[in-house]
Amino acid sequence: MHTSRDVALPQAHDWHRLPGLMMALGRDARLLAVNEPLAACTGWHRDAAADGEAWLDRLSAPSRRELLKALDHLDTTDRFRLELQFRRPGGGVGWLECDARWNRDTELCLCALHDVSARKRTELALREQTTQLRVLADNVPALIAYYEQQGFRCTFANRHYASALGWTPENILGRTAAEIVGERGWQQIRPYIERVVETRAQVSYERELTDAAGRPQWLEVDVLPNFDDEGELSGAFVRVTDITKHRLAERAVRESEERLAKFMQASAEGILFHRNGTVIDINEPICELTGYTRDEVIGRQTAEFLAPDHLPRAQQALATGAEAAWESVALGRSGERIPVELITRSIMRNGERLRLVIVRDIRERVAAQARIHHLAHHDALTGLPNRAAFGLQLEQLTASHRAGDAQIALLFIDLDHFKRINDSLGHLVGDLLLQTVTARITDNLRADDLVARFGGDEFMVLIPGVTDRSVVEQVAGKLLAVIEAPLEAAGRSISVSPSIGVSLFPEHGRTPAELIQHADAAMYMAKARGRANVQFFDPVVASAAYDALVVESQLAQALETGAFELHYQPQLRSGDGRLVGVEALIRWHHPERGLLLPDDFIPVAEERRLMLPIGQWVLREAMRCARRWHAQGLELPISVNLSSMQFQQRGFVDSLAELLRQEQVNGAWLELELTERMLMDDLDEVKATLAQLKALGMRISVDDFGTGYSSLGHLKELPIDKVKIDRSFVQDVPQNADAAAIVRAIVQLGLSLGMTVIAEGVETEAQERFLRELGCEELQGLRIAPPLSEADLQLWAAQHGRAPSGSVNRP
């Protein structure tokens, strides 16, 4: 038996003979030993090393938290007790009562356990039974309470009892009967209570009261004595039944033996008496339901009031005299069809056998069923058919398709960047937008076209009878135009564009699943080609577009999971070889492809507008690295590449200043690299932005110099500190005369304008010598060092003697 440290455990054969269930734990909750009885009970492996920490996954979450908490407090106590709930190997759960002792010398926690599963199941069953009894008591049509003999105080009351007397089931407890019903009421019922005590038998009585509205009310009260195990009277149950209806019914019967008017009018449902199909009496709800008066109905045949298509069932019930219930349709006075449920019974009245028909209005039920059916097949927000209903119709349509028929077009519509609207303006605006899009789509389709909401911001359009692809293109083009039209919402004008993918049956698939999958792939093609366009399914292009979108999704996830890392490439001063700075270069730890360089993912990030969050992460990470280095005495500026999207973003300088403030970094610790093309758009605006960046203390460098179209006049007006010779020129020197001439001109230009000149991509000794002889002040490339992790850079600098313990000489 192996443990994480040398702990004193019994010999293996002794350990497994220990009585009861035993295990040993480390301070970190690692399972170090399990004896055979515990292994048999729980399924935990006898070999502790085989389970380790995995056994914790078999505990319930609360048990796991309690155990870890107890182990964390072993500094203050050497013993704890708790219950552990675990999953049994064959299914189901069990409970173990754990008594643990901590040995400070061996740092071993020995646990004696006891299987209390049977007790816990009993407790849970009793708790469930108590809950069920409470639910039952609260829902029976009676008032129920229990009073203990001593002081006749209430110890239980159901909801009806408490509320009827003006209390709640909670605050009525502990009250005496006098407090609950009032002194006057107590004096009335006290004799009955005393009789129960004297006779030790059930007492029943009836109380006639007047309710708050002044109406008579009759209550039937039963007091049932309860005895303890020794036969002593311990209390009494009180059951109060409202028998007002019965008394009123009796009074009504006494007042009119000929008619059952009171009984009929007390019912909310229609009641009809007939003799061999001839109506002899009805109640008022029948009149309200049909619109007929009582006189207009009595004496006529029941068949006159039923829809002709439902007469056979009624005639069968009349002929057989069976007691039955069925749904039918009655006819109102104005001829409207009224869904009803008919319940027929035979009764004796004045010695004559009559047929009683209860007519139940089920219009709400039928409407609810129709609503449920609609909701099951339609989207609640837009009212469109949902995914299931659409799939069924698509399946039926493709199944009935015959060779030679026109094609069927399936359009998969996805709203571009809909999530941004939801996140920025709220779901109410998002819902309004979806409803508007629904109306615009349906208004621009033919009557036999089908549109459905597939989920979220996805819609499906099914166009049957397609004879020419151009027809589909026209429909899709029209949908593009109408969907992206602006909408006024939340006090502003908003719009959203759709990306539409199209697949054709049977050309692009012969099953609904294939058609939907290929329309979905075509939609991804539309998104990959800039969104807001229509694409027909193309298996080759769809695959590439899908791969790009997969990378987009993985990039977004990489930001959340911290899968990016910065590497730093040294920059040396050519004159004395001193380390003067580094360039921060991003790397991506891809979950499948390993460490990726920027060329593998930056183009996708720029196309999918992910460069803003990625660029923000690079800036923040570079600042944090610079802060760490300066805390160590290494005053080394870090160069960061800016994307045009970042540089042109509104409020970029303000966000950068806020980032410096948050990270407590001096702007002079950073150098920003911009390409020539980023400086060409608007000279005045670019000049103002660069001036703001310089005001933050940052240095400005022009990256890839020589590959753009900037003029000398343009450059000299901008506050630029450094120009970087592009690697495409450096790689051809000194052997290529044209490249050498360009490099020489750039060096002379930079020096004449008072700018530092650095060459990137220096890989050979000849390149380094040529650049040094030209007077190029700084060098960067594999000849110097490859991009290094933060730790490797510090080690490299120390090994090459280029990073003194104090600050590095700055240019």
GROMACS .gro file of N, CA, C and O in nm, residues 74-179:
model
  424
   74LEU      N    1  -0.790   2.139   1.073
   74LEU     CA    2  -0.718   2.043   1.158
   74LEU      C    3  -0.610   2.111   1.242
   74LEU      O    4  -0.554   2.049   1.334
   75ASP      N    5  -0.580   2.238   1.211
   75ASP     CA    6  -0.484   2.310   1.295
   75ASP      C    7  -0.544   2.343   1.431
   75ASP      O    8  -0.471   2.364   1.529
   76THR      N    9  -0.674   2.349   1.439
   76THR     CA   10  -0.740   2.388   1.564
   76THR      C   11  -0.809   2.271   1.634
   76THR      O   12  -0.853   2.285   1.748
   77THR      N   13  -0.822   2.160   1.566
   77THR     CA   14  -0.888   2.046   1.628
   77THR      C   15  -0.829   1.918   1.571
   77THR      O   16  -0.777   1.918   1.458
   78ASP      N   17  -0.830   1.813   1.647
   78ASP     CA   18  -0.775   1.687   1.597
   78ASP      C   19  -0.884   1.581   1.577
   78ASP      O   20  -0.854   1.464   1.560
   79ARG      N   21  -1.011   1.627   1.579
   79ARG     CA   22  -1.119   1.530   1.559
   79ARG      C   23  -1.240   1.601   1.499
   79ARG      O   24  -1.267   1.716   1.532
   80PHE      N   25  -1.306   1.533   1.412
   80PHE     CA   26  -1.431   1.586   1.358
   80PHE      C   27  -1.523   1.471   1.321
   80PHE      O   28  -1.479   1.360   1.297
   81ARG      N   29  -1.652   1.503   1.320
   81ARG     CA   30  -1.755   1.405   1.283
   81ARG      C   31  -1.844   1.469   1.176
   81ARG      O   32  -1.879   1.587   1.186
   82LEU      N   33  -1.880   1.392   1.077
   82LEU     CA   34  -1.971   1.441   0.973
   82LEU      C   35  -2.031   1.323   0.897
   82LEU      O   36  -1.989   1.209   0.915
   83GLU      N   37  -2.130   1.355   0.817
   83GLU     CA   38  -2.194   1.254   0.733
   83GLU      C   39  -2.149   1.274   0.589
   83GLU      O   40  -2.140   1.388   0.542
   84LEU      N   41  -2.122   1.164   0.520
   84LEU     CA   42  -2.080   1.168   0.381
   84LEU      C   43  -2.183   1.095   0.295
   84LEU      O   44  -2.216   0.979   0.321
   85GLN      N   45  -2.231   1.164   0.196
   85GLN     CA   46  -2.323   1.101   0.101
   85GLN      C   47  -2.243   1.061  -0.023
   85GLN      O   48  -2.166   1.142  -0.076
   86PHE      N   49  -2.259   0.937  -0.071
   86PHE     CA   50  -2.179   0.889  -0.183
   86PHE      C   51  -2.267   0.811  -0.280
   86PHE      O   52  -2.377   0.768  -0.248
   87ARG      N   53  -2.212   0.798  -0.402
   87ARG     CA   54  -2.280   0.718  -0.504
   87ARG      C   55  -2.233   0.573  -0.495
   87ARG      O   56  -2.113   0.546  -0.488
   88ARG      N   57  -2.329   0.481  -0.495
   88ARG     CA   58  -2.294   0.339  -0.491
   88ARG      C   59  -2.254   0.292  -0.631
   88ARG      O   60  -2.300   0.345  -0.731
   89PRO      N   61  -2.168   0.191  -0.639
   89PRO     CA   62  -2.121   0.144  -0.770
   89PRO      C   63  -2.234   0.100  -0.861
   89PRO      O   64  -2.232   0.126  -0.980
   90GLY      N   65  -2.335   0.034  -0.805
   90GLY     CA   66  -2.443  -0.018  -0.888
   90GLY      C   67  -2.556   0.081  -0.908
   90GLY      O   68  -2.661   0.047  -0.959
   91GLY      N   69  -2.540   0.204  -0.861
   91GLY     CA   70  -2.645   0.304  -0.871
   91GLY      C   71  -2.705   0.332  -0.735
   91GLY      O   72  -2.695   0.253  -0.641
   92GLY      N   73  -2.769   0.445  -0.722
   92GLY     CA   74  -2.826   0.485  -0.594
   92GLY      C   75  -2.720   0.552  -0.508
   92GLY      O   76  -2.603   0.566  -0.544
   93VAL      N   77  -2.764   0.601  -0.393
   93VAL     CA   78  -2.674   0.672  -0.303
   93VAL      C   79  -2.675   0.605  -0.166
   93VAL      O   80  -2.767   0.531  -0.131
   94GLY      N   81  -2.572   0.634  -0.090
   94GLY     CA   82  -2.562   0.584   0.047
   94GLY      C   83  -2.506   0.693   0.137
   94GLY      O   84  -2.459   0.798   0.090
   95TRP      N   85  -2.512   0.671   0.267
   95TRP     CA   86  -2.462   0.767   0.365
   95TRP      C   87  -2.367   0.696   0.462
   95TRP      O   88  -2.394   0.583   0.506
   96LEU      N   89  -2.258   0.762   0.492
   96LEU     CA   90  -2.161   0.711   0.589
   96LEU      C   91  -2.144   0.815   0.700
   96LEU      O   92  -2.127   0.934   0.672
   97GLU      N   93  -2.150   0.768   0.823
   97GLU     CA   94  -2.120   0.855   0.937
   97GLU      C   95  -1.970   0.840   0.965
   97GLU      O   96  -1.921   0.729   0.990
   98CYS      N   97  -1.898   0.949   0.958
   98CYS     CA   98  -1.752   0.947   0.964
   98CYS      C   99  -1.703   1.008   1.095
   98CYS      O  100  -1.739   1.122   1.128
   99ASP      N  101  -1.625   0.931   1.171
   99ASP     CA  102  -1.560   0.981   1.292
   99ASP      C  103  -1.409   0.981   1.263
   99ASP      O  104  -1.347   0.875   1.249
  100ALA      N  105  -1.351   1.102   1.249
  100ALA     CA  106  -1.213   1.115   1.204
  100ALA      C  107  -1.124   1.168   1.317
  100ALA      O  108  -1.164   1.257   1.391
  101ARG      N  109  -1.006   1.111   1.325
  101ARG     CA  110  -0.905   1.159   1.420
  101ARG      C  111  -0.777   1.193   1.343
  101ARG      O  112  -0.732   1.118   1.258
  102TRP      N  113  -0.716   1.304   1.380
  102TRP     CA  114  -0.597   1.355   1.312
  102TRP      C  115  -0.474   1.327   1.397
  102TRP      O  116  -0.468   1.361   1.515
  103ASN      N  117  -0.376   1.259   1.338
  103ASN     CA  118  -0.248   1.231   1.406
  103ASN      C  119  -0.147   1.333   1.357
  103ASN      O  120  -0.105   1.333   1.242
  104ARG      N  121  -0.109   1.424   1.445
  104ARG     CA  122  -0.018   1.531   1.404
  104ARG      C  123   0.123   1.479   1.374
  104ARG      O  124   0.196   1.539   1.294
  105ASP      N  125   0.162   1.369   1.439
  105ASP     CA  126   0.297   1.317   1.417
  105ASP      C  127   0.309   1.256   1.276
  105ASP      O  128   0.409   1.277   1.207
  106THR      N  129   0.208   1.179   1.238
  106THR     CA  130   0.216   1.113   1.107
  106THR      C  131   0.144   1.191   0.997
  106THR      O  132   0.153   1.156   0.881
  107GLU      N  133   0.075   1.301   1.039
  107GLU     CA  134  -0.008   1.377   0.944
  107GLU      C  135  -0.101   1.284   0.868
  107GLU      O  136  -0.113   1.288   0.746
  108LEU      N  137  -0.168   1.201   0.946
  108LEU     CA  138  -0.259   1.103   0.889
  108LEU      C  139  -0.395   1.117   0.959
  108LEU      O  140  -0.401   1.131   1.080
  109CYS      N  141  -0.499   1.117   0.877
  109CYS     CA  142  -0.635   1.128   0.931
  109CYS      C  143  -0.702   0.991   0.919
  109CYS      O  144  -0.733   0.944   0.810
  110LEU      N  145  -0.721   0.923   1.035
  110LEU     CA  146  -0.785   0.792   1.038
  110LEU      C  147  -0.935   0.810   1.060
  110LEU      O  148  -0.976   0.881   1.151
  111CYS      N  149  -1.013   0.745   0.976
  111CYS     CA  150  -1.158   0.764   0.979
  111CYS      C  151  -1.228   0.630   1.002
  111CYS      O  152  -1.207   0.534   0.926
  112ALA      N  153  -1.310   0.627   1.107
  112ALA     CA  154  -1.398   0.513   1.130
  112ALA      C  155  -1.536   0.550   1.078
  112ALA      O  156  -1.590   0.655   1.112
  113LEU      N  157  -1.593   0.466   0.995
  113LEU     CA  158  -1.718   0.500   0.929
  113LEU      C  159  -1.826   0.398   0.963
  113LEU      O  160  -1.795   0.281   0.992
  114HIS      N  161  -1.947   0.445   0.955
  114HIS     CA  162  -2.061   0.358   0.984
  114HIS      C  163  -2.166   0.382   0.876
  114HIS      O  164  -2.203   0.497   0.848
  115ASP      N  165  -2.212   0.277   0.815
  115ASP     CA  166  -2.312   0.288   0.709
  115ASP      C  167  -2.448   0.318   0.773
  115ASP      O  168  -2.507   0.235   0.841
  116VAL      N  169  -2.493   0.442   0.751
  116VAL     CA  170  -2.622   0.485   0.809
  116VAL      C  171  -2.725   0.505   0.698
  116VAL      O  172  -2.819   0.583   0.714
  117SER      N  173  -2.706   0.434   0.586
  117SER     CA  174  -2.796   0.455   0.471
  117SER      C  175  -2.940   0.419   0.506
  117SER      O  176  -3.034   0.491   0.469
  118ALA      N  177  -2.958   0.309   0.582
  118ALA     CA  178  -3.094   0.268   0.615
  118ALA      C  179  -3.162   0.374   0.701
  118ALA      O  180  -3.278   0.409   0.679
  119ARG      N  181  -3.087   0.426   0.800
  119ARG     CA  182  -3.145   0.529   0.886
  119ARG      C  183  -3.179   0.654   0.807
  119ARG      O  184  -3.286   0.714   0.825
  120LYS      N  185  -3.089   0.695   0.717
  120LYS     CA  186  -3.114   0.816   0.639
  120LYS      C  187  -3.235   0.798   0.548
  120LYS      O  188  -3.316   0.890   0.533
  121ARG      N  189  -3.246   0.678   0.489
  121ARG     CA  190  -3.362   0.656   0.402
  121ARG      C  191  -3.491   0.662   0.483
  121ARG      O  192  -3.594   0.712   0.437
  122THR      N  193  -3.482   0.609   0.606
  122THR     CA  194  -3.601   0.615   0.692
  122THR      C  195  -3.636   0.759   0.726
  122THR      O  196  -3.752   0.801   0.723
  123GLU      N  197  -3.530   0.837   0.759
  123GLU     CA  198  -3.554   0.979   0.792
  123GLU      C  199  -3.615   1.052   0.673
  123GLU      O  200  -3.709   1.131   0.689
  124LEU      N  201  -3.558   1.029   0.553
  124LEU     CA  202  -3.610   1.096   0.435
  124LEU      C  203  -3.754   1.053   0.407
  124LEU      O  204  -3.837   1.134   0.366
  125ALA      N  205  -3.780   0.923   0.429
  125ALA     CA  206  -3.917   0.875   0.406
  125ALA      C  207  -4.015   0.939   0.503
  125ALA      O  208  -4.125   0.978   0.466
  126LEU      N  209  -3.970   0.949   0.632
  126LEU     CA  210  -4.057   1.013   0.731
  126LEU      C  211  -4.079   1.160   0.698
  126LEU      O  212  -4.191   1.212   0.712
  127ARG      N  213  -3.972   1.226   0.653
  127ARG     CA  214  -3.985   1.367   0.617
  127ARG      C  215  -4.081   1.382   0.499
  127ARG      O  216  -4.165   1.472   0.496
  128GLU      N  217  -4.068   1.292   0.400
  128GLU     CA  218  -4.156   1.297   0.285
  128GLU      C  219  -4.300   1.268   0.327
  128GLU      O  220  -4.395   1.331   0.279
  129GLN      N  221  -4.314   1.170   0.420
  129GLN     CA  222  -4.449   1.137   0.467
  129GLN      C  223  -4.512   1.255   0.540
  129GLN      O  224  -4.630   1.285   0.522
  130THR      N  225  -4.429   1.324   0.621
  130THR     CA  226  -4.480   1.442   0.693
  130THR      C  227  -4.523   1.550   0.595
  130THR      O  228  -4.629   1.612   0.611
  131THR      N  229  -4.440   1.569   0.492
  131THR     CA  230  -4.474   1.670   0.391
  131THR      C  231  -4.603   1.632   0.319
  131THR      O  232  -4.690   1.716   0.295
  132GLN      N  233  -4.615   1.503   0.286
  132GLN     CA  234  -4.736   1.459   0.217
  132GLN      C  235  -4.860   1.477   0.304
  132GLN      O  236  -4.967   1.516   0.257
  133LEU      N  237  -4.843   1.446   0.435
  133LEU     CA  238  -4.957   1.463   0.525
  133LEU      C  239  -4.997   1.609   0.535
  133LEU      O  240  -5.116   1.642   0.540
  134ARG      N  241  -4.895   1.698   0.536
  134ARG     CA  242  -4.927   1.840   0.542
  134ARG      C  243  -5.000   1.883   0.414
  134ARG      O  244  -5.099   1.956   0.419
  135VAL      N  245  -4.950   1.838   0.298
  135VAL     CA  246  -5.015   1.872   0.172
  135VAL      C  247  -5.157   1.818   0.169
  135VAL      O  248  -5.252   1.886   0.128
  136LEU      N  249  -5.172   1.691   0.216
  136LEU     CA  250  -5.304   1.632   0.218
  136LEU      C  251  -5.398   1.710   0.309
  136LEU      O  252  -5.512   1.740   0.273
  137ALA      N  253  -5.348   1.745   0.429
  137ALA     CA  254  -5.433   1.817   0.525
  137ALA      C  255  -5.473   1.953   0.472
  137ALA      O  256  -5.586   1.999   0.494
  138ASP      N  257  -5.380   2.018   0.399
  138ASP     CA  258  -5.409   2.151   0.347
  138ASP      C  259  -5.503   2.149   0.228
  138ASP      O  260  -5.553   2.254   0.188
  139ASN      N  261  -5.525   2.031   0.170
  139ASN     CA  262  -5.607   2.026   0.050
  139ASN      C  263  -5.737   1.949   0.066
  139ASN      O  264  -5.814   1.940  -0.030
  140VAL      N  265  -5.760   1.890   0.182
  140VAL     CA  266  -5.889   1.825   0.202
  140VAL      C  267  -5.996   1.931   0.224
  140VAL      O  268  -5.967   2.039   0.278
  141PRO      N  269  -6.118   1.906   0.179
  141PRO     CA  270  -6.223   2.008   0.194
  141PRO      C  271  -6.280   2.012   0.335
  141PRO      O  272  -6.400   1.994   0.357
  142ALA      N  273  -6.193   2.031   0.433
  142ALA     CA  274  -6.237   2.039   0.572
  142ALA      C  275  -6.136   2.120   0.651
  142ALA      O  276  -6.021   2.137   0.610
  143LEU      N  277  -6.181   2.171   0.767
  143LEU     CA  278  -6.095   2.245   0.857
  143LEU      C  279  -6.048   2.147   0.965
  143LEU      O  280  -6.130   2.086   1.034
  144ILE      N  281  -5.915   2.131   0.978
  144ILE     CA  282  -5.860   2.031   1.069
  144ILE      C  283  -5.760   2.096   1.163
  144ILE      O  284  -5.678   2.178   1.120
  145ALA      N  285  -5.768   2.059   1.291
  145ALA     CA  286  -5.672   2.111   1.389
  145ALA      C  287  -5.653   2.007   1.500
  145ALA      O  288  -5.733   1.914   1.515
  146TYR      N  289  -5.547   2.024   1.577
  146TYR     CA  290  -5.522   1.936   1.692
  146TYR      C  291  -5.489   2.023   1.812
  146TYR      O  292  -5.407   2.116   1.803
  147TYR      N  293  -5.554   1.992   1.926
  147TYR     CA  294  -5.531   2.066   2.050
  147TYR      C  295  -5.480   1.968   2.156
  147TYR      O  296  -5.536   1.859   2.172
  148GLU      N  297  -5.376   2.007   2.227
  148GLU     CA  298  -5.329   1.924   2.337
  148GLU      C  299  -5.419   1.945   2.458
  148GLU      O  300  -5.481   2.051   2.473
  149GLN      N  301  -5.426   1.845   2.544
  149GLN     CA  302  -5.520   1.853   2.656
  149GLN      C  303  -5.480   1.964   2.753
  149GLN      O  304  -5.565   2.038   2.802
  150GLN      N  305  -5.352   1.976   2.781
  150GLN     CA  306  -5.306   2.075   2.878
  150GLN      C  307  -5.325   2.214   2.821
  150GLN      O  308  -5.258   2.256   2.727
  151GLY      N  309  -5.423   2.286   2.877
  151GLY     CA  310  -5.450   2.421   2.832
  151GLY      C  311  -5.526   2.430   2.702
  151GLY      O  312  -5.557   2.538   2.655
  152PHE      N  313  -5.552   2.316   2.640
  152PHE     CA  314  -5.622   2.309   2.512
  152PHE      C  315  -5.563   2.409   2.413
  152PHE      O  316  -5.630   2.497   2.359
  153ARG      N  317  -5.429   2.391   2.391
  153ARG     CA  318  -5.356   2.476   2.297
  153ARG      C  319  -5.341   2.405   2.164
  153ARG      O  320  -5.322   2.284   2.159
  154CYS      N  321  -5.345   2.485   2.056
  154CYS     CA  322  -5.338   2.430   1.921
  154CYS      C  323  -5.192   2.396   1.886
  154CYS      O  324  -5.104   2.482   1.899
  155THR      N  325  -5.170   2.272   1.842
  155THR     CA  326  -5.034   2.232   1.800
  155THR      C  327  -5.031   2.199   1.652
  155THR      O  328  -4.922   2.176   1.598
  156PHE      N  329  -5.145   2.197   1.585
  156PHE     CA  330  -5.148   2.176   1.440
  156PHE      C  331  -5.278   2.233   1.386
  156PHE      O  332  -5.384   2.221   1.449
  157ALA      N  333  -5.269   2.294   1.268
  157ALA     CA  334  -5.389   2.342   1.199
  157ALA      C  335  -5.361   2.344   1.050
  157ALA      O  336  -5.253   2.389   1.007
  158ASN      N  337  -5.454   2.294   0.972
  158ASN     CA  338  -5.433   2.303   0.827
  158ASN      C  339  -5.466   2.444   0.779
  158ASN      O  340  -5.517   2.528   0.854
  159ARG      N  341  -5.433   2.467   0.655
  159ARG     CA  342  -5.444   2.601   0.600
  159ARG      C  343  -5.588   2.653   0.607
  159ARG      O  344  -5.613   2.769   0.639
  160HIS      N  345  -5.683   2.565   0.576
  160HIS     CA  346  -5.824   2.610   0.576
  160HIS      C  347  -5.870   2.649   0.716
  160HIS      O  348  -5.941   2.748   0.734
  161TYR      N  349  -5.830   2.570   0.816
  161TYR     CA  350  -5.872   2.599   0.953
  161TYR      C  351  -5.817   2.734   0.998
  161TYR      O  352  -5.890   2.818   1.054
  162ALA      N  353  -5.687   2.753   0.977
  162ALA     CA  354  -5.624   2.876   1.024
  162ALA      C  355  -5.684   2.998   0.955
  162ALA      O  356  -5.720   3.097   1.021
  163SER      N  357  -5.693   2.994   0.820
  163SER     CA  358  -5.743   3.112   0.748
  163SER      C  359  -5.889   3.140   0.779
  163SER      O  360  -5.931   3.256   0.784
  164ALA      N  361  -5.969   3.034   0.801
  164ALA     CA  362  -6.110   3.055   0.831
  164ALA      C  363  -6.129   3.131   0.962
  164ALA      O  364  -6.228   3.203   0.980
  165LEU      N  365  -6.034   3.117   1.054
  165LEU     CA  366  -6.044   3.184   1.183
  165LEU      C  367  -5.955   3.307   1.192
  165LEU      O  368  -5.934   3.363   1.301
  166GLY      N  369  -5.898   3.348   1.077
  166GLY     CA  370  -5.821   3.472   1.074
  166GLY      C  371  -5.677   3.457   1.116
  166GLY      O  372  -5.613   3.555   1.155
  167TRP      N  373  -5.622   3.334   1.106
  167TRP     CA  374  -5.483   3.312   1.146
  167TRP      C  375  -5.408   3.251   1.027
  167TRP      O  376  -5.466   3.225   0.923
  168THR      N  377  -5.280   3.229   1.048
  168THR     CA  378  -5.200   3.153   0.952
  168THR      C  379  -5.162   3.021   1.017
  168THR      O  380  -5.167   3.008   1.140
  169PRO      N  381  -5.123   2.919   0.938
  169PRO     CA  382  -5.083   2.790   0.997
  169PRO      C  383  -4.965   2.803   1.092
  169PRO      O  384  -4.941   2.713   1.172
  170GLU      N  385  -4.892   2.917   1.087
  170GLU     CA  386  -4.777   2.933   1.174
  170GLU      C  387  -4.814   3.006   1.304
  170GLU      O  388  -4.784   2.957   1.414
  171ASN      N  389  -4.882   3.122   1.291
  171ASN     CA  390  -4.906   3.200   1.414
  171ASN      C  391  -5.021   3.148   1.498
  171ASN      O  392  -5.044   3.196   1.609
  172ILE      N  393  -5.095   3.048   1.444
  172ILE     CA  394  -5.203   2.992   1.526
  172ILE      C  395  -5.150   2.892   1.629
  172ILE      O  396  -5.215   2.865   1.730
  173LEU      N  397  -5.029   2.840   1.603
  173LEU     CA  398  -4.972   2.737   1.691
  173LEU      C  399  -4.941   2.794   1.829
  173LEU      O  400  -4.887   2.905   1.842
  174GLY      N  401  -4.973   2.718   1.930
  174GLY     CA  402  -4.948   2.759   2.068
  174GLY      C  403  -5.060   2.843   2.127
  174GLY      O  404  -5.058   2.873   2.248
  175ARG      N  405  -5.157   2.880   2.047
  175ARG     CA  406  -5.269   2.960   2.097
  175ARG      C  407  -5.373   2.869   2.162
  175ARG      O  408  -5.394   2.755   2.120
  176THR      N  409  -5.439   2.923   2.262
  176THR     CA  410  -5.548   2.848   2.323
  176THR      C  411  -5.672   2.861   2.237
  176THR      O  412  -5.683   2.952   2.151
  177ALA      N  413  -5.769   2.771   2.260
  177ALA     CA  414  -5.893   2.777   2.183
  177ALA      C  415  -5.965   2.909   2.205
  177ALA      O  416  -6.024   2.965   2.113
  178ALA      N  417  -5.958   2.960   2.330
  178ALA     CA  418  -6.024   3.087   2.359
  178ALA      C  419  -5.962   3.200   2.280
  178ALA      O  420  -6.032   3.291   2.233
  179GLU      N  421  -5.828   3.198   2.266
  179GLU     CA  422  -5.762   3.302   2.189
  179GLU      C  423  -5.797   3.291   2.042
  179GLU      O  424  -5.810   3.393   1.971
   0.00000   0.00000   0.00000
